[in-house]
Short mmCIF file of C-alpha atoms in Angstrom, two decimals:
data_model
loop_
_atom_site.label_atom_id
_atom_site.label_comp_id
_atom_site.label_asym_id
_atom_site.label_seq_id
_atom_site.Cartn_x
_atom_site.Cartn_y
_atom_site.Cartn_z
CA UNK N 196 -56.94 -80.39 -26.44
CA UNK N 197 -55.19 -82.24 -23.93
CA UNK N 198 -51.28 -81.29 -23.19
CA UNK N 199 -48.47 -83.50 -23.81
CA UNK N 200 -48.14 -85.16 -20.27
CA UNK N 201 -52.65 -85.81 -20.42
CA UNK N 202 -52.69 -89.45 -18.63
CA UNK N 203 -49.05 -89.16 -16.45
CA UNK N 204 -49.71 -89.51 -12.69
CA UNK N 205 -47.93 -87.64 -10.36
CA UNK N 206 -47.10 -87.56 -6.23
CA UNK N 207 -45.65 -84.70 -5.05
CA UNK N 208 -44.57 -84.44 -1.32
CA UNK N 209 -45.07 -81.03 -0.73
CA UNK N 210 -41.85 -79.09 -0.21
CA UNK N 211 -40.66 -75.41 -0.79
CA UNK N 212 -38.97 -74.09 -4.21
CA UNK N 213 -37.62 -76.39 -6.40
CA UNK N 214 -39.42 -79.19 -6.22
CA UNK N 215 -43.11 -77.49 -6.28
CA UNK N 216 -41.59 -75.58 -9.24
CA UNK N 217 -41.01 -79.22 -10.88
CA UNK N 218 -44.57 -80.30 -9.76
CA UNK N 219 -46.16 -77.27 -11.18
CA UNK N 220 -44.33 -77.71 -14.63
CA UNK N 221 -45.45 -81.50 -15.32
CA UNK N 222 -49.07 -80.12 -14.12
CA UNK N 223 -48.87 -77.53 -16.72
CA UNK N 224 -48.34 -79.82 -19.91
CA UNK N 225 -51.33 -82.23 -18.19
CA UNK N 226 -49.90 -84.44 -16.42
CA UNK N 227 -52.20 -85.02 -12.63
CA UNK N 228 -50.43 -83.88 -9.77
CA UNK N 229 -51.09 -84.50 -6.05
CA UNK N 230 -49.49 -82.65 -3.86
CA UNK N 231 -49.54 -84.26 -0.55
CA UNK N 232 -49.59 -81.54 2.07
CA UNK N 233 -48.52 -81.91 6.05
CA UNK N 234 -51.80 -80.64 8.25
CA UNK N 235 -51.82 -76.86 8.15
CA UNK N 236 -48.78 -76.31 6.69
CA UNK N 237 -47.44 -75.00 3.88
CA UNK N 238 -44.32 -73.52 2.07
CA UNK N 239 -46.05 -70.81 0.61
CA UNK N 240 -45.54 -67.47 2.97
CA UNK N 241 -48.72 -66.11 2.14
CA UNK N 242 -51.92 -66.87 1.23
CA UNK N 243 -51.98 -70.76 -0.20
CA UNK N 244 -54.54 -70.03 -2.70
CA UNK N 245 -52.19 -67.22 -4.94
CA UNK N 246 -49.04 -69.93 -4.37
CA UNK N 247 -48.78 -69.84 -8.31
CA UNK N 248 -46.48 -73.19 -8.07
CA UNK N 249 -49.60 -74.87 -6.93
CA UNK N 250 -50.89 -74.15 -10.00
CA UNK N 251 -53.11 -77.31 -11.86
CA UNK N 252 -52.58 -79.61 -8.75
CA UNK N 253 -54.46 -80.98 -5.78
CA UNK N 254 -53.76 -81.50 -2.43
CA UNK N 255 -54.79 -84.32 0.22
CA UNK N 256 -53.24 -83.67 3.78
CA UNK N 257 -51.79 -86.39 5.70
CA UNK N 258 -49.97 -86.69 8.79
CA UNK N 259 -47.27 -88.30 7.83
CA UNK N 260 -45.75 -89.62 11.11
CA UNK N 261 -48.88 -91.65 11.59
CA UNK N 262 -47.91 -95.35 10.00
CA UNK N 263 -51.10 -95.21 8.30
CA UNK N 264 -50.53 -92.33 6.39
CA UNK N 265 -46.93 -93.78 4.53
CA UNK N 266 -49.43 -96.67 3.85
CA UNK N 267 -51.51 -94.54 1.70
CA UNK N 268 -48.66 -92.66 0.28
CA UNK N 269 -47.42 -95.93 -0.69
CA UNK N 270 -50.96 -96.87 -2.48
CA UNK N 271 -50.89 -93.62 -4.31
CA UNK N 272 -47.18 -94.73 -5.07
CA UNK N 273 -48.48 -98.28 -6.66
CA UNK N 274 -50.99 -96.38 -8.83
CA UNK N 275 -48.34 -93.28 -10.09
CA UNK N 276 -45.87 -92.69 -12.67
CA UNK N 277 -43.44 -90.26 -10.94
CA UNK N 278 -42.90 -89.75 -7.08
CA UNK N 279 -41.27 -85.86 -6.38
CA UNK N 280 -39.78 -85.55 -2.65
CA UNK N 281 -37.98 -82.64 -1.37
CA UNK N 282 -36.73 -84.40 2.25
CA UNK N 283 -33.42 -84.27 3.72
CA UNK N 284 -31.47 -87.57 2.60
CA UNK N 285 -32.56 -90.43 4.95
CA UNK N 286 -36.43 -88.72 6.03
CA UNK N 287 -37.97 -89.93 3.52
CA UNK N 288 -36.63 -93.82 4.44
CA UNK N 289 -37.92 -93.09 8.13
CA UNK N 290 -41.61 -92.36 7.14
CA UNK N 291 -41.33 -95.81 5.32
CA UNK N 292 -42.00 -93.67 1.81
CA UNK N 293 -38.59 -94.09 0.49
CA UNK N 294 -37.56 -95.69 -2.78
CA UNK N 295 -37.04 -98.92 -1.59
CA UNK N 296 -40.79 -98.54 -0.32
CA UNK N 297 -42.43 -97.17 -3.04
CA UNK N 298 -40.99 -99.27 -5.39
CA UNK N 299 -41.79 -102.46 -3.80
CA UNK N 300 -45.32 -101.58 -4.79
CA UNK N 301 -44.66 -100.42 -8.11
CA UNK N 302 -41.47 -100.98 -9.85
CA UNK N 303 -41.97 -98.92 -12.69
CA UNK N 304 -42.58 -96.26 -10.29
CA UNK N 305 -40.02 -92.52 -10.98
CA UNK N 306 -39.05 -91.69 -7.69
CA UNK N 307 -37.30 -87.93 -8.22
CA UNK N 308 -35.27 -86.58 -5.18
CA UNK N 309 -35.16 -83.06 -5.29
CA UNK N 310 -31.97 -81.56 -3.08
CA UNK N 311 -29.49 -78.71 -2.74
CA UNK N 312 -26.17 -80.81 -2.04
CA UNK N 313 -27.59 -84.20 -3.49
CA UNK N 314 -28.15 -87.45 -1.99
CA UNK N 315 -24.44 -88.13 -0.56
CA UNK N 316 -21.50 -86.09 0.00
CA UNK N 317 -20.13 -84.33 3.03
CA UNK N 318 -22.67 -81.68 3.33
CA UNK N 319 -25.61 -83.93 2.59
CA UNK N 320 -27.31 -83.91 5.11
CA UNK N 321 -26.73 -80.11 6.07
CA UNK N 322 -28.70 -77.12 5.78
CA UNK N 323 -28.32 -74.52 2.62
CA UNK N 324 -30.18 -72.28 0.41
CA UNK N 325 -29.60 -71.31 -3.07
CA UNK N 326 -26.90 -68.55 -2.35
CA UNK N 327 -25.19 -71.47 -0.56
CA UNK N 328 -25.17 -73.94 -3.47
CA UNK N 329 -24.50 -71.36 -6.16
CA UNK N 330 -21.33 -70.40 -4.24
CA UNK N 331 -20.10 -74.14 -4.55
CA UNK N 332 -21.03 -74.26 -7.83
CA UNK N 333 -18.71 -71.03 -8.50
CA UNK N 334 -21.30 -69.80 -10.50
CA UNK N 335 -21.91 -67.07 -7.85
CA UNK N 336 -18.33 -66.26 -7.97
CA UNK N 337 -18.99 -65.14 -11.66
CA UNK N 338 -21.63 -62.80 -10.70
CA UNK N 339 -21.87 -59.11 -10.20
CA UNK N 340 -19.26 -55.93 -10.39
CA UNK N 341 -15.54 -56.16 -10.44
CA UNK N 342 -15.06 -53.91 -7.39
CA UNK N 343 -17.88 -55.33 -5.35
CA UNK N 344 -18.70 -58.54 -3.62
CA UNK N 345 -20.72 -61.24 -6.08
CA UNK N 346 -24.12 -60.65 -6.32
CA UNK N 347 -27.17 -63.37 -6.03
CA UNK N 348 -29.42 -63.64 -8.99
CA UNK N 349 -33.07 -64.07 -7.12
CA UNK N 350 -33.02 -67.67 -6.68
CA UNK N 351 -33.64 -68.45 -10.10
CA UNK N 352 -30.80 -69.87 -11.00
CA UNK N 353 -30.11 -72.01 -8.45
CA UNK N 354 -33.95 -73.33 -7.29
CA UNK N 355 -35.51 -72.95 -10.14
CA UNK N 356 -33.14 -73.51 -13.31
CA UNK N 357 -30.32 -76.08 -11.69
CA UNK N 358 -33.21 -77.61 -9.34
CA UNK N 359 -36.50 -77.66 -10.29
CA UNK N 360 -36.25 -77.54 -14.00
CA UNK N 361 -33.59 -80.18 -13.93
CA UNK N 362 -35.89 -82.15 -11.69
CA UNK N 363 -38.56 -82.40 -13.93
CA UNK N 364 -36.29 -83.29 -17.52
CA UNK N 365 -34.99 -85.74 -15.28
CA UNK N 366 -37.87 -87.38 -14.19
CA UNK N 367 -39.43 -87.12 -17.44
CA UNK N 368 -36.60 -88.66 -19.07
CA UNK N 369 -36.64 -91.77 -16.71
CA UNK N 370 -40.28 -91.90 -17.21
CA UNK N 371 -39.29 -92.57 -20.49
CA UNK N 372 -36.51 -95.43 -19.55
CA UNK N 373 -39.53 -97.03 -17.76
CA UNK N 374 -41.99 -96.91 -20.05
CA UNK N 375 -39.25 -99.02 -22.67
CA UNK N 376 -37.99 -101.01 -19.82
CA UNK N 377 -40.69 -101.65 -17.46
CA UNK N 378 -38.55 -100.84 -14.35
CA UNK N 379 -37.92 -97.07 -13.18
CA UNK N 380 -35.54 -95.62 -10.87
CA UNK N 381 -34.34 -92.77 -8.81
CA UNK N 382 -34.01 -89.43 -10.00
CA UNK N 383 -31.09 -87.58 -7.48
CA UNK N 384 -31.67 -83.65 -8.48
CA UNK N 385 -29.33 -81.95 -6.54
CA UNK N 386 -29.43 -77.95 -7.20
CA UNK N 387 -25.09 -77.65 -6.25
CA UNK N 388 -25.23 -80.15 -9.39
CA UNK N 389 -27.70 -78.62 -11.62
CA UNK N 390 -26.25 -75.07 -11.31
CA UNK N 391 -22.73 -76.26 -12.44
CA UNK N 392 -24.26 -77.98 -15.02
CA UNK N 393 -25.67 -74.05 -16.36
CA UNK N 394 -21.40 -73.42 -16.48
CA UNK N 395 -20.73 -75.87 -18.94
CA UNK N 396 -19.76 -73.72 -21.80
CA UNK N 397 -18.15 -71.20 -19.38
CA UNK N 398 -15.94 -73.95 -18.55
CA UNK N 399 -15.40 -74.83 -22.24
CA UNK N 400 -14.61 -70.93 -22.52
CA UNK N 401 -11.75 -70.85 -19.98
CA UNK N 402 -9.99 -74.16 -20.77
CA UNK N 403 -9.36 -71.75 -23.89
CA UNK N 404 -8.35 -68.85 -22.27
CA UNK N 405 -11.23 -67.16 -23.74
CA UNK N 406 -12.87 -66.72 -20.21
CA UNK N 407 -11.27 -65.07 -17.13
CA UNK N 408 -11.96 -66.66 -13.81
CA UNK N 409 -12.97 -63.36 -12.08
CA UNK N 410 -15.91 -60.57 -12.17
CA UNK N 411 -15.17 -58.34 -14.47
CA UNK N 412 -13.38 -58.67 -18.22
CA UNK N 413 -15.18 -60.79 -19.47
CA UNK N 414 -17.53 -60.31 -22.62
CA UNK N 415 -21.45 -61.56 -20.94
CA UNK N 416 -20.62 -60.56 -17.51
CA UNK N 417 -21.32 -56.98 -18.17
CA UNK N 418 -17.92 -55.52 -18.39
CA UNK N 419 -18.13 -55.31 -22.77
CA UNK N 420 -19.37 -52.02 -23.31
CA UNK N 421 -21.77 -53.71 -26.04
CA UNK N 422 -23.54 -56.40 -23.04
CA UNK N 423 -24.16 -54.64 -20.87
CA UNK N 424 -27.09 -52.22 -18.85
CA UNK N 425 -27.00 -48.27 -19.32
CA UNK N 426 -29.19 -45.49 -17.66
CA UNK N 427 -31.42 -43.46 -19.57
CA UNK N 428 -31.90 -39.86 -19.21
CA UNK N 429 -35.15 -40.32 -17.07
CA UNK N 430 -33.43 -43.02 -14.38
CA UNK N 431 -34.33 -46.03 -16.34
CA UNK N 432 -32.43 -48.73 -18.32
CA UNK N 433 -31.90 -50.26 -21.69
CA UNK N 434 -30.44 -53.65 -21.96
CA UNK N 435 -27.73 -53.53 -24.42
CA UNK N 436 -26.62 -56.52 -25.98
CA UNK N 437 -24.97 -55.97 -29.94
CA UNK N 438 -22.17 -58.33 -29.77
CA UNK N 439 -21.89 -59.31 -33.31
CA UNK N 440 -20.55 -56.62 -35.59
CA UNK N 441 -23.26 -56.14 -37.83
CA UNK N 442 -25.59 -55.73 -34.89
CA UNK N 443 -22.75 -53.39 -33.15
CA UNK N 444 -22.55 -51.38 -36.46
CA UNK N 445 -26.13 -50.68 -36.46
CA UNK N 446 -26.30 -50.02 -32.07
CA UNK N 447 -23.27 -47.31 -32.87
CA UNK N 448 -24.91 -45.84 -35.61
CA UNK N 449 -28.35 -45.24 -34.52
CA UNK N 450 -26.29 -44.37 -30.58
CA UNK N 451 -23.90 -42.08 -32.44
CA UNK N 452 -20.98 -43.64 -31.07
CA UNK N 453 -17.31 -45.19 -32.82
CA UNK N 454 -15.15 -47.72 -31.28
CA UNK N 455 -13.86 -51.37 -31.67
CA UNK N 456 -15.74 -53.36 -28.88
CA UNK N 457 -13.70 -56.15 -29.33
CA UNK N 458 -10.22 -54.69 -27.82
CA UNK N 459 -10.85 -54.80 -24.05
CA UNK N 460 -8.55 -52.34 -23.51
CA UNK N 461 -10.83 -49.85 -24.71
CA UNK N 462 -13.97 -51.20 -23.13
CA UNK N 463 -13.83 -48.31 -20.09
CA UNK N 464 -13.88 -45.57 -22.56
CA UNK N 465 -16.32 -46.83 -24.80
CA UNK N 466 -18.46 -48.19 -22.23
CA UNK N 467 -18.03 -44.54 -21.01
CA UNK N 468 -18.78 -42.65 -24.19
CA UNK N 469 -21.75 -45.12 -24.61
CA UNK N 470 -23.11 -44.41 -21.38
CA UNK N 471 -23.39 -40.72 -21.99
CA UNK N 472 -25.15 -40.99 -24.87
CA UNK N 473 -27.77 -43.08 -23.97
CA UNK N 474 -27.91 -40.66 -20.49
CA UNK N 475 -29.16 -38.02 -22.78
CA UNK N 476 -32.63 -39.41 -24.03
CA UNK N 477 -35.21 -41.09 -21.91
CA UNK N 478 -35.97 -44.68 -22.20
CA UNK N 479 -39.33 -44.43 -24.97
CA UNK N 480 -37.45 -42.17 -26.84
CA UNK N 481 -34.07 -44.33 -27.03
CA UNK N 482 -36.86 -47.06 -27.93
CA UNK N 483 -38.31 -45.26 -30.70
CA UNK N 484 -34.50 -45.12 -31.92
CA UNK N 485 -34.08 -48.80 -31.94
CA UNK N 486 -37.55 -49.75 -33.18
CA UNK N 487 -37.64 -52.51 -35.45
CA UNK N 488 -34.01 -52.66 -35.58
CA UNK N 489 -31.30 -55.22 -35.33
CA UNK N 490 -29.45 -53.03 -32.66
CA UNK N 491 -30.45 -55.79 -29.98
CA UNK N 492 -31.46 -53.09 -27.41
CA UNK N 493 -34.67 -54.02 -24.83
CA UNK N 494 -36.08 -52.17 -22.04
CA UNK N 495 -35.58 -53.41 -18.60
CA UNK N 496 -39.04 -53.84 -17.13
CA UNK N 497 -40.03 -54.71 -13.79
CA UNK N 498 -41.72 -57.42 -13.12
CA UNK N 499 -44.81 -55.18 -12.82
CA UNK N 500 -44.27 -53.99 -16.05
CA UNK N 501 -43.32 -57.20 -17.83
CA UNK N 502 -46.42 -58.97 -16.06
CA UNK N 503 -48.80 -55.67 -17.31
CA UNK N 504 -49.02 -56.98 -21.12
CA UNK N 505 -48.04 -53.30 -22.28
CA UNK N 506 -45.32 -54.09 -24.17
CA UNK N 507 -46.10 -55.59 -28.01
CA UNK N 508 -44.36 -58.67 -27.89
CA UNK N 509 -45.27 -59.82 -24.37
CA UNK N 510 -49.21 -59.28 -25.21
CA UNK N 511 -49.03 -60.98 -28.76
CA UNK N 512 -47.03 -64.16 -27.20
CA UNK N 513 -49.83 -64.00 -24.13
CA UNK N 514 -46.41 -64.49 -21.77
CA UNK N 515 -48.23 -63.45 -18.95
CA UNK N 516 -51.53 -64.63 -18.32
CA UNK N 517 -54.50 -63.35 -15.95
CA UNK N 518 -55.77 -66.85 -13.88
CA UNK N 519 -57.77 -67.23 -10.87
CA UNK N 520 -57.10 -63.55 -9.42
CA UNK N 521 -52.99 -63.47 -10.48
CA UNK N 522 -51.21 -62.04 -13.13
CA UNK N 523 -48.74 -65.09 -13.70
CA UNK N 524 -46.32 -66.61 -16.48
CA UNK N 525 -48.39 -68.71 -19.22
CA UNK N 526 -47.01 -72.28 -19.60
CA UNK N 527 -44.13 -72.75 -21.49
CA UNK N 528 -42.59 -74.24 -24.24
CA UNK N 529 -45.24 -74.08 -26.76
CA UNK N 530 -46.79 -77.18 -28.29
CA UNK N 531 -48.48 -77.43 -31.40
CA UNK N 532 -50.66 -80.10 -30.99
CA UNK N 533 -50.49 -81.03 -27.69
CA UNK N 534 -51.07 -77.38 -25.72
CA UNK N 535 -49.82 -76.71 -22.26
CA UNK N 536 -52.82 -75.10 -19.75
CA UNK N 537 -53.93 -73.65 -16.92
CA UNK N 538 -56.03 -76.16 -15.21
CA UNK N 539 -57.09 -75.40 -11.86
CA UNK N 540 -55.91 -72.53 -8.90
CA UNK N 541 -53.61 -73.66 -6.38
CA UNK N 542 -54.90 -75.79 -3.84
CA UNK N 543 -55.13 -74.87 -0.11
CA UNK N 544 -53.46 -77.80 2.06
CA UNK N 545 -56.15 -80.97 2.05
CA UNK N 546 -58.56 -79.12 0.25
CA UNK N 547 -58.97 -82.33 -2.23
CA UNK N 548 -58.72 -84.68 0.77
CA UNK N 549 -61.51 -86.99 0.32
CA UNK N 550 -62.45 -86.73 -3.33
CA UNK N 551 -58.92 -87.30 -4.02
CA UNK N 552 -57.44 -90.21 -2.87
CA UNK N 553 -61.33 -91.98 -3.54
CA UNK N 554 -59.97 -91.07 -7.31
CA UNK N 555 -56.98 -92.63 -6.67
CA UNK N 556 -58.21 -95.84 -5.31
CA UNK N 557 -58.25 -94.96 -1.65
CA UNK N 558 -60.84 -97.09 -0.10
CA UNK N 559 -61.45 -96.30 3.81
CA UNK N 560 -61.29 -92.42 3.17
CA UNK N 561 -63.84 -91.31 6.00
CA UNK N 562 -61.71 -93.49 8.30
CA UNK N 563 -58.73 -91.68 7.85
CA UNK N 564 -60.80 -88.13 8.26
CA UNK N 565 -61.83 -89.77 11.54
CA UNK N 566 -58.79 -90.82 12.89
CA UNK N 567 -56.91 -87.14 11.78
CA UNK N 568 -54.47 -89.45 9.47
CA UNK N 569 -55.87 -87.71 6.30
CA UNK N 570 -57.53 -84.04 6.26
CA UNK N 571 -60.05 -82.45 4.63
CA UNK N 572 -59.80 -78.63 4.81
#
């Protein structure tokens, strides 16, 4: 069966991170993605072909600073639904593949811009990286130890949750606009944006005093002793998160521990008393305590563990999925009648070259080989 987005065209001027993430979600639910690739280049620091974000796509290469090459970015434009670019503000307007462009040749075209500081703005047009816009979101403020400096979560939150997955509802949502009115528009995904966006209810939180504006003391950035990580006897860790008293009644009893987790002023000692306890068993056997319990306890696994299908739930939900020589994520969400898949490997830069853009209506193909404005790898 075919997936939700079966019959949605995509362009997607290959980038690094967030936008590729985007790219590689819309090609997951069926939508057809091109990734147009610069000659022998590509964001990937390894080995193209295990680039998991490439995942479902292909890929023509074209040079864009040849004027014939924005022309047939602009003829894939006339013929797609949604347009993903990752440039600095302005680059994209130089190649002659900017909105104004694009849209010229297909008004109902989505054209999503995919940035870390957004479209306009003081730092617009300067260099950053996720660390950089989480700490102007003041999400990274929020993050890590109260005695320690804040700490940065991978680059999932930023890239991938505030960027790339707010890329793609975006540009699914105006595909939708379109679709009613004819007419699209442009998508400006900025990631400073899209991480303060994950702080809404934080924000919420504080206007009622009910958050502090620091690391530490507050009740999900570790510092209750019932969220938060312990160490188990043999050096590993159980995730620990009870914070409703039913589930906290049931954690203490099966821990063997008593204490209100709902005065902070206790937290350090119970967090203390807690931690002993669970330092006296090693991680399977604190798991065969909380089995099939509402105790809300998990064991922190690697990602070599969590990818490895050992535990229950992870193999019965198929979470992680062996494709084309990687263990890797399965699609997600779930659909029930419309199934997300795993269509093709990632695509080596121009690998599709010529059969490509002949799919898409490209007519002087062997021409552009010849003339190095398109490759074929």
């Amino acid at each position: 069966m075919a997936g939700p987005l079966t019959g949605v065209r995509v362009v997607e001027l290959a980038g690094m991170g967030p936008g590729p993430f985007a790219g590689m979600l819309l090609a997951d639910l069926g939508a057809e993605v091109l990734r147009v690739d610069r000659p022998g280049v590509h964001g990937h620091p390894g080995d193209p072909g295990l680039d998991v974000l490439g995942r479902g796509k292909r890929s023509v290469a074209l040079d864009l600073k040849q004027p014939r090459a924005a022309e047939v970015v602009r003829h894939l434009a006339a013929r797609a639904d949604i347009l993903i670019e990752g440039f600095r503000p302005g680059v994209a307007e130089r190649l002659g593949i900017g909105p104004q462009d694009c849209q010229a040749v297909n008004p109902a075209l989505v054209y999503g811009r995919m940035t870390g500081w957004g479209q306009d703005g003081p730092l617009a047009n300067t260099a950053g990286h996720d660390i950089t816009y989480l700490a102007l979101s003041g999400l990274l403020h929020a993050i890590g130890p109260a005695d320690g400096p804040p700490v940065p979560p991978l680059n999932v939150v930023g890239d991938y949750g505030g960027g790339g997955m707010l890329l793609a509802f975006g540009v699914l949502a105006a595909l939708l606009s379109a679709r009613q009115a004819g007419v699209g528009q442009v998508v400006d995904a900025s990631i400073v944006d899209g991480a303060a966006l994950l702080s809404a209810q934080v924000h919420g939180l504080m206007r009622q005093g009910l958050w502090a504006d620091r690391r530490g003391g507050n009740l999900l950035d570790g510092s209750a002793p019932n969220y938060g990580v312990y160490t188990t006897a043999d050096g590993r860790h159980l995730a620990v998160g009870p914070l409703e008293p039913k589930f906290w009644a049931e954690f203490a009893a099966r821990v063997g521990v008593d204490g209100d987790p709902y005065d902070p002023a206790g937290w350090p000692a119970l967090r203390e008393r807690i931690a002993e306890r669970i330092a006296t068993r090693t991680r399977a056997e604190w798991l065969a305590v909380f089995d099939g319990s509402d105790a809300c306890v998990a064991p922190v696994l690697s990602l070599s563990e969590a990818a490895s299908a050992d535990h229950p739930h992870l193999a019965a939900r198929g979470t992680f999925v062996e494709s084309y020589g990687v263990t890797q994520p399965a699609p997600a969400p779930r659909f029930s009648a419309t199934p997300a898949a795993l269509t093709a490997p990632p695509p080596h830069p121009g690998e599709h070259t010529r059969e490509a853009l002949a799919d898409w209506g490209v007519d002087d193909v062997n021409a552009l080989i010849a003339a190095a404005v398109a490759i074929q790898a």
